[in-house]
Coordinates of C-alpha atoms and ligand atoms in Angstrom, one line a residue:
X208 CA 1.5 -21.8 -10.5
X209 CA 1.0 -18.3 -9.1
X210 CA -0.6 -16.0 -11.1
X211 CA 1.4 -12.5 -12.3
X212 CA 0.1 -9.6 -12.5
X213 CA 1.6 -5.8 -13.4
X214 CA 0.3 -2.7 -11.9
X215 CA 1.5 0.0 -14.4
X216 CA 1.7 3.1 -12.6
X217 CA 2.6 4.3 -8.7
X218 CA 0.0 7.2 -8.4
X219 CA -2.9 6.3 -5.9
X220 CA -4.9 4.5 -8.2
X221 CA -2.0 1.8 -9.0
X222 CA -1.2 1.3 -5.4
X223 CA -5.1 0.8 -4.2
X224 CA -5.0 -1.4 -7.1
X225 CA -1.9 -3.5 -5.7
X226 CA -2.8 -3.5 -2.0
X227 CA -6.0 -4.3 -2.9
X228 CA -4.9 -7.2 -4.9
X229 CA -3.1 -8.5 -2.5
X230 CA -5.4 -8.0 0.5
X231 CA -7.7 -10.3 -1.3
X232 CA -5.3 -13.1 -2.9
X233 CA -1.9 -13.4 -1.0
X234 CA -1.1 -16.0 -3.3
X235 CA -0.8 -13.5 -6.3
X236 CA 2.6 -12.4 -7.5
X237 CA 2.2 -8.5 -7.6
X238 CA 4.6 -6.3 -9.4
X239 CA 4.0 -2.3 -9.6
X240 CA 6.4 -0.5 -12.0
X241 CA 6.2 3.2 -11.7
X242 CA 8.2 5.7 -14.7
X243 CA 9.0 8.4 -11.4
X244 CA 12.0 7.9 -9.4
X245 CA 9.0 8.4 -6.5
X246 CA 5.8 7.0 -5.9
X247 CA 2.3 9.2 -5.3
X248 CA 1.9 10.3 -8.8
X249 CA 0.0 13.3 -8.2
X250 CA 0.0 12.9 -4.5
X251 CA 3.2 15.0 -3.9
X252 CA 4.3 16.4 -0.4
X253 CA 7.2 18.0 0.4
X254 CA 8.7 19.1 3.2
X255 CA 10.5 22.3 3.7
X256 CA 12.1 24.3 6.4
X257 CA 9.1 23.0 8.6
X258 CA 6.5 24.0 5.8
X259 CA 4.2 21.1 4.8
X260 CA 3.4 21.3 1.2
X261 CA 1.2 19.6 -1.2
X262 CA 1.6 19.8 -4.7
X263 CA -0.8 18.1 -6.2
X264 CA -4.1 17.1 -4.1
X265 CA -4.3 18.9 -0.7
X266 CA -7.1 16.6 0.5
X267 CA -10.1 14.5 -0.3
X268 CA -13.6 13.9 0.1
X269 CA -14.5 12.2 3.3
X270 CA -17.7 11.6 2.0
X271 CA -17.0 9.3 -0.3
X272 CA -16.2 5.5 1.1
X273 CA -13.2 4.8 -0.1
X274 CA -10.9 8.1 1.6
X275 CA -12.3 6.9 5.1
X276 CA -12.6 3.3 4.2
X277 CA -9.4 2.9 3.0
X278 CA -7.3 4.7 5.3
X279 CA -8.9 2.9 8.3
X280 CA -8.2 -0.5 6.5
X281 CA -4.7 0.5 6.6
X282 CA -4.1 1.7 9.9
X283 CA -4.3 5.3 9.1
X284 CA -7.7 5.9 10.6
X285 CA -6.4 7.7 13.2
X286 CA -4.1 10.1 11.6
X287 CA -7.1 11.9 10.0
X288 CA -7.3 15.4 10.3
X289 CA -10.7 18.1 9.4
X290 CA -9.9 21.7 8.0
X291 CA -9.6 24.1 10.9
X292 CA -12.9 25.0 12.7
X293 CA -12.6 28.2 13.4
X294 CA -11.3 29.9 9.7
X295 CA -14.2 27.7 7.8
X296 CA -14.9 30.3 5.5
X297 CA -14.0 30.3 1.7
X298 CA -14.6 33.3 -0.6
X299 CA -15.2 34.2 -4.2
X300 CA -13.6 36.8 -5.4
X301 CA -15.5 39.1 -7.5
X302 CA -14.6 42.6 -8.9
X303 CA -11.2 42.6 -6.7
X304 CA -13.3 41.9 -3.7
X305 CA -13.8 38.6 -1.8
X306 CA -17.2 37.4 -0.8
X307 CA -18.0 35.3 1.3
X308 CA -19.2 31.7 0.2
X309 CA -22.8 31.5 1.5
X310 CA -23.1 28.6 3.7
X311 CA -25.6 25.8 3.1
X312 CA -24.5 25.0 -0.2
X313 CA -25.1 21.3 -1.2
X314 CA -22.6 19.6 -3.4
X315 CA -22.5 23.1 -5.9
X316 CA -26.0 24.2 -4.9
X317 CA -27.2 26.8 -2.9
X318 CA -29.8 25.3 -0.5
X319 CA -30.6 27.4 2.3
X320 CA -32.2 30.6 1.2
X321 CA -31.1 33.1 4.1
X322 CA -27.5 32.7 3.6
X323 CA -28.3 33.6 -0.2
X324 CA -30.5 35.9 0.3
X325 CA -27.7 37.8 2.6
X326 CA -24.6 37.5 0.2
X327 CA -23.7 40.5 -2.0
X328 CA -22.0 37.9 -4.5
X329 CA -25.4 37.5 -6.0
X330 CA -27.7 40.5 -7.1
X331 CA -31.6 41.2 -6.2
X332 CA -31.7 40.5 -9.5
X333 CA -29.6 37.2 -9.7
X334 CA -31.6 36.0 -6.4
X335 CA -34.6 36.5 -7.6
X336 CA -33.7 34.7 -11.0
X337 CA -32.9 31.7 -8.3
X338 CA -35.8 31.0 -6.8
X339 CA -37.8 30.7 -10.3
X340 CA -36.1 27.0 -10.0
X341 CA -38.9 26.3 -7.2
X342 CA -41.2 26.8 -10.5
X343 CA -39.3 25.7 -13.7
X344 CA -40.1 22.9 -15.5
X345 CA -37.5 19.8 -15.8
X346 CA -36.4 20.1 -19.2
X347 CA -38.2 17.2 -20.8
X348 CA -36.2 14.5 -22.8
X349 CA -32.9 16.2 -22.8
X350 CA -30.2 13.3 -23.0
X351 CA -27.1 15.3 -21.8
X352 CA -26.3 19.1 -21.3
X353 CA -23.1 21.1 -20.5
X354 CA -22.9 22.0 -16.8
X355 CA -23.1 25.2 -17.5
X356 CA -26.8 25.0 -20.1
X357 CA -28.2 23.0 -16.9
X358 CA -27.5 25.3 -14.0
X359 CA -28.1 28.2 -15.4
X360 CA -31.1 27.1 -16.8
X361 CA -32.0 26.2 -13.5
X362 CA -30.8 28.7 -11.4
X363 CA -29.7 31.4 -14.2
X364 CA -26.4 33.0 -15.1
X365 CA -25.6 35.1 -12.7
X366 CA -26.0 32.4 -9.7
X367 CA -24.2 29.8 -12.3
X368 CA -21.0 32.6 -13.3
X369 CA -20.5 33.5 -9.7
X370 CA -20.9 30.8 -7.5
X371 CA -21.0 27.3 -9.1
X372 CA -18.2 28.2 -12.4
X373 CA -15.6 28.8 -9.9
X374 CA -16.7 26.1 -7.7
X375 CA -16.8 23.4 -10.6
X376 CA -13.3 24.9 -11.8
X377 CA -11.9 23.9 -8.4
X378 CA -12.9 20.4 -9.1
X379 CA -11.9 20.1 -12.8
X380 CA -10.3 23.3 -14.0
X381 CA -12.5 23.0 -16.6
X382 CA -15.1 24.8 -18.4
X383 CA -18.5 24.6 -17.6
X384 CA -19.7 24.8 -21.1
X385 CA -17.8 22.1 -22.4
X386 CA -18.4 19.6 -19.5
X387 CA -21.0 16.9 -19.6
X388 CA -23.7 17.2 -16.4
X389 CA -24.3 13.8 -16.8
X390 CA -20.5 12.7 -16.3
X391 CA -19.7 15.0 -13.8
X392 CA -22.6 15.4 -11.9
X393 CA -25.0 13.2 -12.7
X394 CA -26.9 13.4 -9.7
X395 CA -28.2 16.8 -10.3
X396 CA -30.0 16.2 -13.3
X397 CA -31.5 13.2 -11.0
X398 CA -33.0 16.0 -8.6
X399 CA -34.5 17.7 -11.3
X400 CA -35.8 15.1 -12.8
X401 CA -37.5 13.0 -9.7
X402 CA -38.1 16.1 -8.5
X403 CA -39.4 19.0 -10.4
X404 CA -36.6 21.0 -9.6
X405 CA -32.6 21.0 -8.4
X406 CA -33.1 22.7 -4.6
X407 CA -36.0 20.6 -4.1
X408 CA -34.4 17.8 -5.3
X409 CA -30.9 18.5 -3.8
X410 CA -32.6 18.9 -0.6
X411 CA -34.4 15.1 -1.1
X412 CA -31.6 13.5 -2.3
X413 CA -29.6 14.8 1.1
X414 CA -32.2 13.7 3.5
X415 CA -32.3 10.4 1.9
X416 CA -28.9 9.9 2.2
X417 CA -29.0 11.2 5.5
X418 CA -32.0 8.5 6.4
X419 CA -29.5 5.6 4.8
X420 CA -26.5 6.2 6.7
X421 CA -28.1 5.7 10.0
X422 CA -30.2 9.4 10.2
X423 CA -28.0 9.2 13.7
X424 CA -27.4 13.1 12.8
X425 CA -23.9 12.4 13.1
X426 CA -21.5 15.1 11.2
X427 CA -20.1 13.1 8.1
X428 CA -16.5 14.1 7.5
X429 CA -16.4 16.6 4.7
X430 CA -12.5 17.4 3.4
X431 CA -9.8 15.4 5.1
X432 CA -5.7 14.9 5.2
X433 CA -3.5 13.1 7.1
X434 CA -1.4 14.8 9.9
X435 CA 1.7 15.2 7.9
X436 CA 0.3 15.5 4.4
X437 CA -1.3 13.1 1.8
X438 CA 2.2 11.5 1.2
X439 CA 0.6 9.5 4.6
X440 CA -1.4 7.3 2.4
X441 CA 1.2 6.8 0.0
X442 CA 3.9 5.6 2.0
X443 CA 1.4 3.5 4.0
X444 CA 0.3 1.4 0.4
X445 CA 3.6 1.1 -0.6
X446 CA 4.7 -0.5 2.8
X447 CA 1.9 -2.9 3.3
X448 CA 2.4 -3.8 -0.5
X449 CA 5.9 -4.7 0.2
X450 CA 4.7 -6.4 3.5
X451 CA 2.1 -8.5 1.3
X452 CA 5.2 -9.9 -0.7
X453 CA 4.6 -7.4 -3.7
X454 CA 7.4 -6.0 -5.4
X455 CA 7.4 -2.2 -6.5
X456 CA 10.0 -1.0 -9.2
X457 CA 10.8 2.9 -9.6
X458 CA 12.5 4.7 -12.0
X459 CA 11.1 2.3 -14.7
X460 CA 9.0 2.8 -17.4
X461 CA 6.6 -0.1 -19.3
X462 CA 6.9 0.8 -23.0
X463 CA 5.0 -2.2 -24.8
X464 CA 2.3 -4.6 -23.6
X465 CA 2.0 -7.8 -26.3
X466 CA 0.0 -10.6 -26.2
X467 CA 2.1 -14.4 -26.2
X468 CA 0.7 -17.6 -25.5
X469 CA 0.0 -17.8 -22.2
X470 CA -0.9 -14.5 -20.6
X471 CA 0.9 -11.2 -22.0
X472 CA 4.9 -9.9 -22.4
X473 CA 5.7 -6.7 -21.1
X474 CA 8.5 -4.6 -22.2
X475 CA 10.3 -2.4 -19.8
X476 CA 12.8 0.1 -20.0
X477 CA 15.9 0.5 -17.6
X478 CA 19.1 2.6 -18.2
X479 CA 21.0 -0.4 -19.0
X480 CA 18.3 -1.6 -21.4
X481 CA 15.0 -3.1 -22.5
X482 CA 13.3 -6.2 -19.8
X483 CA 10.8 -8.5 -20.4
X484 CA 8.6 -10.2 -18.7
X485 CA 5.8 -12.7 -18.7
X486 CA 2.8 -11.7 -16.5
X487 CA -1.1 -13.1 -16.6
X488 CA -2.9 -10.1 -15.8
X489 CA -1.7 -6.0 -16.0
X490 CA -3.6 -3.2 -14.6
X491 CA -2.6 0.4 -16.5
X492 CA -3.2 2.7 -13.4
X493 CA -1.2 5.6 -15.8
X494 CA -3.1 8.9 -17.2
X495 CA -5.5 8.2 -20.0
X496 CA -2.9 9.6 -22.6
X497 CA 0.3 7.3 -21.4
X498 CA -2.4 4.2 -21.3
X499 CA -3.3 4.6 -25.1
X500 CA -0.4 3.9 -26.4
X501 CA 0.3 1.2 -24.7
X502 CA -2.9 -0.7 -25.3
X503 CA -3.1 -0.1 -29.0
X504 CA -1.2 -3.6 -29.5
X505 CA -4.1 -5.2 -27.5
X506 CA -7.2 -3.2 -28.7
X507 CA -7.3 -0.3 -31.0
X508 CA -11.0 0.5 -30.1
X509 CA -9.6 0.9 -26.8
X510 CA -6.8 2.4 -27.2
X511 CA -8.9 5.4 -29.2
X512 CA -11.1 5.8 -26.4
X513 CA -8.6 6.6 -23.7
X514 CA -7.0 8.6 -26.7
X515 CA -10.1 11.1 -27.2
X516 CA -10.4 12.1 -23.4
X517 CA -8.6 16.1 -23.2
X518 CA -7.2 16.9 -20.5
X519 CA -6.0 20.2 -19.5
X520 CA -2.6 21.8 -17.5
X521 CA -2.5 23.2 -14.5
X522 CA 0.6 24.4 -12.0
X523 CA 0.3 24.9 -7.9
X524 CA 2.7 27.9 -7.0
X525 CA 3.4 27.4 -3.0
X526 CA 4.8 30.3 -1.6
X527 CA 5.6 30.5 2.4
X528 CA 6.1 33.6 4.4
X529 CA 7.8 34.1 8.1
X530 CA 5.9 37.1 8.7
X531 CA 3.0 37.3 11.4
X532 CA 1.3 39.6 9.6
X533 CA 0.3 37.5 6.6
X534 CA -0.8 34.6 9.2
X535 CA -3.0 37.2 10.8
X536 CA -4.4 37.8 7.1
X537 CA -6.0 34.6 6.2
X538 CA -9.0 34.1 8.0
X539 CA -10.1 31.4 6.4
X540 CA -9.0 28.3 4.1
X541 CA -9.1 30.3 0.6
X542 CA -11.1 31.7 -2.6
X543 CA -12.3 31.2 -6.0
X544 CA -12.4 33.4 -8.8
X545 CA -14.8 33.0 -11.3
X546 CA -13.8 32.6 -15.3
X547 CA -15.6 35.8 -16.0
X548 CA -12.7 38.2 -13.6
X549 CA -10.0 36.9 -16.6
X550 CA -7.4 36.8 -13.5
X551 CA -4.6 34.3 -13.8
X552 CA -5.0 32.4 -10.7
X553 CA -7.7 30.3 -10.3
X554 CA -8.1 29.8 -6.9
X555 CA -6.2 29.8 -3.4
X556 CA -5.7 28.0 -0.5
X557 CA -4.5 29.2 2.6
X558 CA -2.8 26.1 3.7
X559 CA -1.4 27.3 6.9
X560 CA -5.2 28.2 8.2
X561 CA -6.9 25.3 6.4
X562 CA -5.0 22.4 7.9
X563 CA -2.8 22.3 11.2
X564 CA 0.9 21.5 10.9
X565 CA 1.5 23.3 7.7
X566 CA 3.7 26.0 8.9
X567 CA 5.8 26.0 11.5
X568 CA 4.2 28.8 14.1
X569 CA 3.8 32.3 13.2
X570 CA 4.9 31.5 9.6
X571 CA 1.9 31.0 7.0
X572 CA 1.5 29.0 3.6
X573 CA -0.6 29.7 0.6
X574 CA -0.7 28.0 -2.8
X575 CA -2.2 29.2 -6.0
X576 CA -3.5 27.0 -8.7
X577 CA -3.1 28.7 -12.3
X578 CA -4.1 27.0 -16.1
X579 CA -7.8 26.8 -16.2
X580 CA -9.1 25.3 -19.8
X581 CA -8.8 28.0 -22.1
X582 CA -6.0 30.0 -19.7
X583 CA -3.4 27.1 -20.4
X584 CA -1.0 29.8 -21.7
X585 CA 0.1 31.2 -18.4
X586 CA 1.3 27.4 -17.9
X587 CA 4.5 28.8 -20.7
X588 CA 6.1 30.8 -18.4
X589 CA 9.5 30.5 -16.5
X590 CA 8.7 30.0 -12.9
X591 CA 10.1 33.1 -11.5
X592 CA 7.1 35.1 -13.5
X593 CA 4.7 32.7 -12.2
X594 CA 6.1 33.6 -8.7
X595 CA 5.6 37.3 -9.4
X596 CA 2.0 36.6 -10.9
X597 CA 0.8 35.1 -7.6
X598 CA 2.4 37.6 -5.6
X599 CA 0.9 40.7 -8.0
X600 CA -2.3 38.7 -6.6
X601 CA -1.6 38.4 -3.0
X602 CA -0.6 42.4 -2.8
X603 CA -4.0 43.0 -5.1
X604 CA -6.4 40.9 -3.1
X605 CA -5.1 40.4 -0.1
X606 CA -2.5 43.8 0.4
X607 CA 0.3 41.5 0.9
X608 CA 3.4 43.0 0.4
X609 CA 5.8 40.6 2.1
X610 CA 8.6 38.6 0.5
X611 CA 8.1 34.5 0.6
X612 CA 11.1 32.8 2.2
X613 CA 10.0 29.9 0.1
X614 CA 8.5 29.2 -3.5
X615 CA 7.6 26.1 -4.6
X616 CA 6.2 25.3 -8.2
X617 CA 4.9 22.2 -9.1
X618 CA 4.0 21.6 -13.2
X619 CA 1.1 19.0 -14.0
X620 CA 1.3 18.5 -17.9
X621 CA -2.3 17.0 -19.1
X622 CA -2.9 16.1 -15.2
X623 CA -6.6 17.1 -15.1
X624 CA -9.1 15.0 -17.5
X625 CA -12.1 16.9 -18.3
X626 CA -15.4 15.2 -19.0
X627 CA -16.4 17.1 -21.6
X628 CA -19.7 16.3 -23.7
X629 CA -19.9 12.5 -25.1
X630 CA -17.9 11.4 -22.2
X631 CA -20.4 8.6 -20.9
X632 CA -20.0 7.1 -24.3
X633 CA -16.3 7.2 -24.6
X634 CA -16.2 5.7 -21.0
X635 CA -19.1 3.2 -22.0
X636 CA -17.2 2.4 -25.9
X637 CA -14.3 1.6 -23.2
X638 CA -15.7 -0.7 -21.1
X639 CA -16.9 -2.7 -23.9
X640 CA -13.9 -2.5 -25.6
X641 CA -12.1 -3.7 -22.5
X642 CA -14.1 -6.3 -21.2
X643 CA -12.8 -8.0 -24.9
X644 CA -9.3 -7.8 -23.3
X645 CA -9.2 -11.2 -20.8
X646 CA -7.1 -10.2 -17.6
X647 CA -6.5 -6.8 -18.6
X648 CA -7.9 -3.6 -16.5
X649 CA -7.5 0.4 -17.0
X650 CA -8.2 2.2 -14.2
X651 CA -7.9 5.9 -12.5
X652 CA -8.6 9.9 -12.9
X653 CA -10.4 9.0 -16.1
X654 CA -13.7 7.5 -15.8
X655 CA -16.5 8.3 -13.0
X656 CA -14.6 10.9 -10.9
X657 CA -10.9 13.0 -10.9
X658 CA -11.4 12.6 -7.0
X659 CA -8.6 10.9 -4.6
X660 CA -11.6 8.3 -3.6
X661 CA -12.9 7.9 -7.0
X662 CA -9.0 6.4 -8.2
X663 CA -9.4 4.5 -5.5
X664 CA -12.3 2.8 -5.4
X665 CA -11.1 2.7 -9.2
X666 CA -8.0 0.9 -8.6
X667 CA -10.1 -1.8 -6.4
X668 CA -12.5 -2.3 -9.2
X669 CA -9.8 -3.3 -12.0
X670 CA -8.1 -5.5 -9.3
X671 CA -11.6 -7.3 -8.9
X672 CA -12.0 -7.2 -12.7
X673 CA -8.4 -9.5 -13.7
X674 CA -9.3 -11.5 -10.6
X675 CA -12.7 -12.8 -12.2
X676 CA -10.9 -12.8 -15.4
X677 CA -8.1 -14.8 -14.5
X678 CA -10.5 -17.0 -12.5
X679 CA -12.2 -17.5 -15.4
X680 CA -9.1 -18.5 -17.3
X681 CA -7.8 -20.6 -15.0
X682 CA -11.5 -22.5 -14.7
X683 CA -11.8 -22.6 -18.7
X684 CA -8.0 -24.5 -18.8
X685 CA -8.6 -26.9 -15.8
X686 CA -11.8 -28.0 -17.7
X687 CA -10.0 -27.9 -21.4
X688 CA -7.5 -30.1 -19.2
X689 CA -10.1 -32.5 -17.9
X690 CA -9.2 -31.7 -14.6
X691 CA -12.7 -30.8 -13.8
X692 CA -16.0 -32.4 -14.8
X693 CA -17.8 -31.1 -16.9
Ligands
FAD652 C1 -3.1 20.3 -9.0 C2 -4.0 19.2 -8.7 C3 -4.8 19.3 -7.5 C4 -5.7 18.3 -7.2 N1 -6.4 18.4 -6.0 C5 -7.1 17.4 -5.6 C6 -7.7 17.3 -4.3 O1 -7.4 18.2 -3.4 N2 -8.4 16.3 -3.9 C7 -8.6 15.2 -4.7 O2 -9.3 14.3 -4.3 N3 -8.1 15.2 -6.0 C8 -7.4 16.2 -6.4 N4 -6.8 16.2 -7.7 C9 -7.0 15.0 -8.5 C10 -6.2 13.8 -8.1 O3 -5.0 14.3 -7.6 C11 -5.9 12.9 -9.3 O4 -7.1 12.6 -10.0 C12 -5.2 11.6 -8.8 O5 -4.1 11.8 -8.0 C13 -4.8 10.7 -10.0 O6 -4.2 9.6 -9.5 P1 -3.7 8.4 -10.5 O7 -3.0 7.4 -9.7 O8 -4.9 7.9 -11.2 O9 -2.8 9.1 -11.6 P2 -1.4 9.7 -11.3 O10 -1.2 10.3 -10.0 O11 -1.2 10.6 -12.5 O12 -0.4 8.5 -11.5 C14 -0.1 7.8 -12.7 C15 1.3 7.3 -12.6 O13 1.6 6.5 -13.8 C16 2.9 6.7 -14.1 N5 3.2 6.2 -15.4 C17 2.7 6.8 -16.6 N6 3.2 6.0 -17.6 C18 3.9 5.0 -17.1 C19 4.6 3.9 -17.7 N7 4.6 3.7 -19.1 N8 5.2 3.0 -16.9 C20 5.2 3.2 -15.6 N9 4.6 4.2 -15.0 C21 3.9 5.1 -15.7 C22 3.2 8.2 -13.9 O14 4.5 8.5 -13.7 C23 2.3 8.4 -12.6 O15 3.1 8.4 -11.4 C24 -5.9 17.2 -8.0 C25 -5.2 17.1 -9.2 C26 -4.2 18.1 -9.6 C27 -3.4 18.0 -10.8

């Protein structure tokens, strides 16, 4: 008999999950059940009067295998795209002014000291503060520190406020003195620590990497998208899913997971009623917070775990404009604004001049991301103020006066987890927890990375996990049956 299994959840981390299933055992019946009358989750790209727009992610890390890796599996190797050469410049803005990002930085560190030493982001001062890293100590024997006790202890406050807050707030819109180093970057307390200090380590750590991919000096991808937005990827899963003989369901919601006799029932809710079905294996690819619930039947421990992660709000306002003029005014693919400014927005991209195809010619696209931890209030008003807020912005910072033709806004209730301190042992109590449940995986935004590649590689890893489990089950009952010797 062919085994079951139930993907909870359409974002990206469900369908890697599903594809990936399949990929690997045709022979599987996959279902993937998604509560949105659309599939993407977060991935979310709409298409208006020629304007591309992403609401949720606007691109991922090339770096990381799985963006690459994945899309060439797929087919969609080609339809890559890098951020415009010639605008690659992102600012910080700082006192109402925008400053240039100095180049060379490393992950969130500054490694190449003339660009530093040039920037007027950072004072004599702040600079000076900098370079006492090249003679620090490594703290000795600290387990874990927040992000923000480790760099600026490193690299002091001033380097840490302006630079790498509003950096790390791009990432997580989170606070940088509630999250863990250790969960969200661990490999920075691994410089200092093999290394006597970050930019040396940094530095190391690159050119080791550098050695292991080949040292062929070839130019890794950094950002990437697809020609016509992320909704590339997603289409592309869901198609070869279906080709694969898996089945996806929309607009339906899984509202209780139970154990029964052989494998698991799953409850799920249509208009015209509750479904059930019988399924061997089930992968929750859902947020942390609509996965708790529905394990607590299976595990409490579990259950908790997923429970205790925050997460914070944020919105993208996407506002297009069919005036030359504004085109002509972003040079460059966008800023950050450090905590410390108390502005609303958070940071903005310049679409239009970041990627190519996102407006149609002459016309350009921004998008503003607002609700930072601890500036979730902003998030409470109607859309129209949140409209005029980014605006207020655009005329402040950038003198823009013009009236969009279009505004998008795009709400993302609890959409960002934040790794805040004791995370590594939530994520570890988890596992452990988990492992307990036979043929049952969680998976996505939740665990080792919030990145588009980290939900997928993810997604993969939980598929792998109820295929050795279900393995296992199936070896355990062909032995029990005497079907195998022993
Ligand atoms: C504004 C914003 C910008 C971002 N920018 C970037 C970026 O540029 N690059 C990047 O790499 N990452 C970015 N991220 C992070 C990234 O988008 C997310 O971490 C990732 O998309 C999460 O994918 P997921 O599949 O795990 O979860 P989701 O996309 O949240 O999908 C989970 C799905 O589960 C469904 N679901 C929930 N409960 C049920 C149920 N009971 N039954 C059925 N279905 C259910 C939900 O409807 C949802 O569709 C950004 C995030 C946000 C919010």
């Amino acid at each position: 008999m062919h085994q079951r299994v139930l993907v909870i959840g359409g974002g990206i981390t469900g369908l890697a999950a599903a594809h990936h299933l399949l990929s690997e055992h045709p022979e599987y019946a996959v279902t993937l059940v998604e509560r949105d009358t659309r599939l993407g989750g977060k991935i979310l790209t709409v298409e208006q009067d020629g304007y591309v727009i992403e609401g949720g992610p606007d691109s991922m890390l090339g770096v990381k295998p799985r963006s690459v890796g994945l899309s060439r599996e797929i087919g969609l190797g080609d339809r890559l795209i890098s951020p415009s050469e010639a605008n690659r410049r992102s600012f910080v803005l700082r006192r109402g002014k925008l400053h240039r990002i100095p180049e060379g930085l490393t992950g969130l560190v500054p490694t190449k000291l003339g660009p530093i030493a040039r920037s007027g982001l950072i004072s004599p001062r702040g600079k000076a503060r900098m370079l006492g890293d090249y003679l620090r100590r490594p703290a000795p024997g600290v387990a874990d520190e927040s992000l923000a006790s480790f760099m600026t202890r490193r690299l002091g406050d001033e380097v840490y406020t302006n630079l790498i807050e509003p950096l790390m707030a791009g990432i997580y819109a989170g606070d940088g003195r509630a999250l863990s180093l250790e969960a969200t970057f661990p490999q920075l307390r691994e410089a200092e620590r093999q290394h006597g200090g970050l930019v040396k380590g940094v530095l190391a750590q690159r050119r080791k990497a550098e050695a292991g991919s080949g040292g062929d000096g070839a130019k890794r991808p950094g950002f990437v998208t697809y020609r016509t937005g992320l909704r590339e990827l997603v289409d592309t899963l869901a198609d070869r899913i279906i080709a694969q003989g898996g089945e996806i369901r929309t607009g339906v919601a899984v509202s209780l997971l139970e154990r029964c006799q052989h494998g698991y029932r799953v409850t799920i809710d249509r208009d015209d009623g509750p479904e059930t079905m019988r399924v061997d294996g089930i992968i929750l690819a859902t947020q942390a917070w609509a996965a708790a619930p529905l394990l607590e039947p299976l595990d409490h421990y579990a259950s908790a775990a997923l429970d205790h992660i925050p997460h914070v709000s944020n919105a993208i306002v996407a506002l297009g404009f069919d005036d030359p003029a504004v085109a002509d005014r972003l040079n460059g693919f966008g800023y950050v604004v450090p905590r410390t400014e108390h502005r609303p927005v958070m940071a903005m991209t310049w679409l239009s001049s970041k990627w190519a195809g996102r407006a149609p010619e002459g016309k350009a696209l921004i998008r503003a991301f607002v609700g930072r931890a601890g500036q979730q209030e902003i998030l409470q008003c109607p859309d129209d103020t949140l409209v005029d807020v980014v605006r207020k912005e655009l005329t402040e910072v950038l003198g823009i006066t013009a009236k969009p033709e279009i505004a998008r806004i795009f709400h993302w209730d609890g959409g960002m987890p934040q790794y805040t301190m004791g995370h590594r042992e939530r994520v570890a109590a988890l596992e452990t927890a988990l492992g307990g449940i036979s043929g049952v995986a969680v998976a996505g935004n939740m665990f080792r990375g919030v990145g588009l590649p980290d939900c997928i590689a993810s997604g993969e890893s939980a598929a792998d996990k109820v295929v050795g489990d279900l393995a296992g089950i199936e070896a355990f009952s062909a032995a029990s049956a005497g079907h195998v010797p022993a």
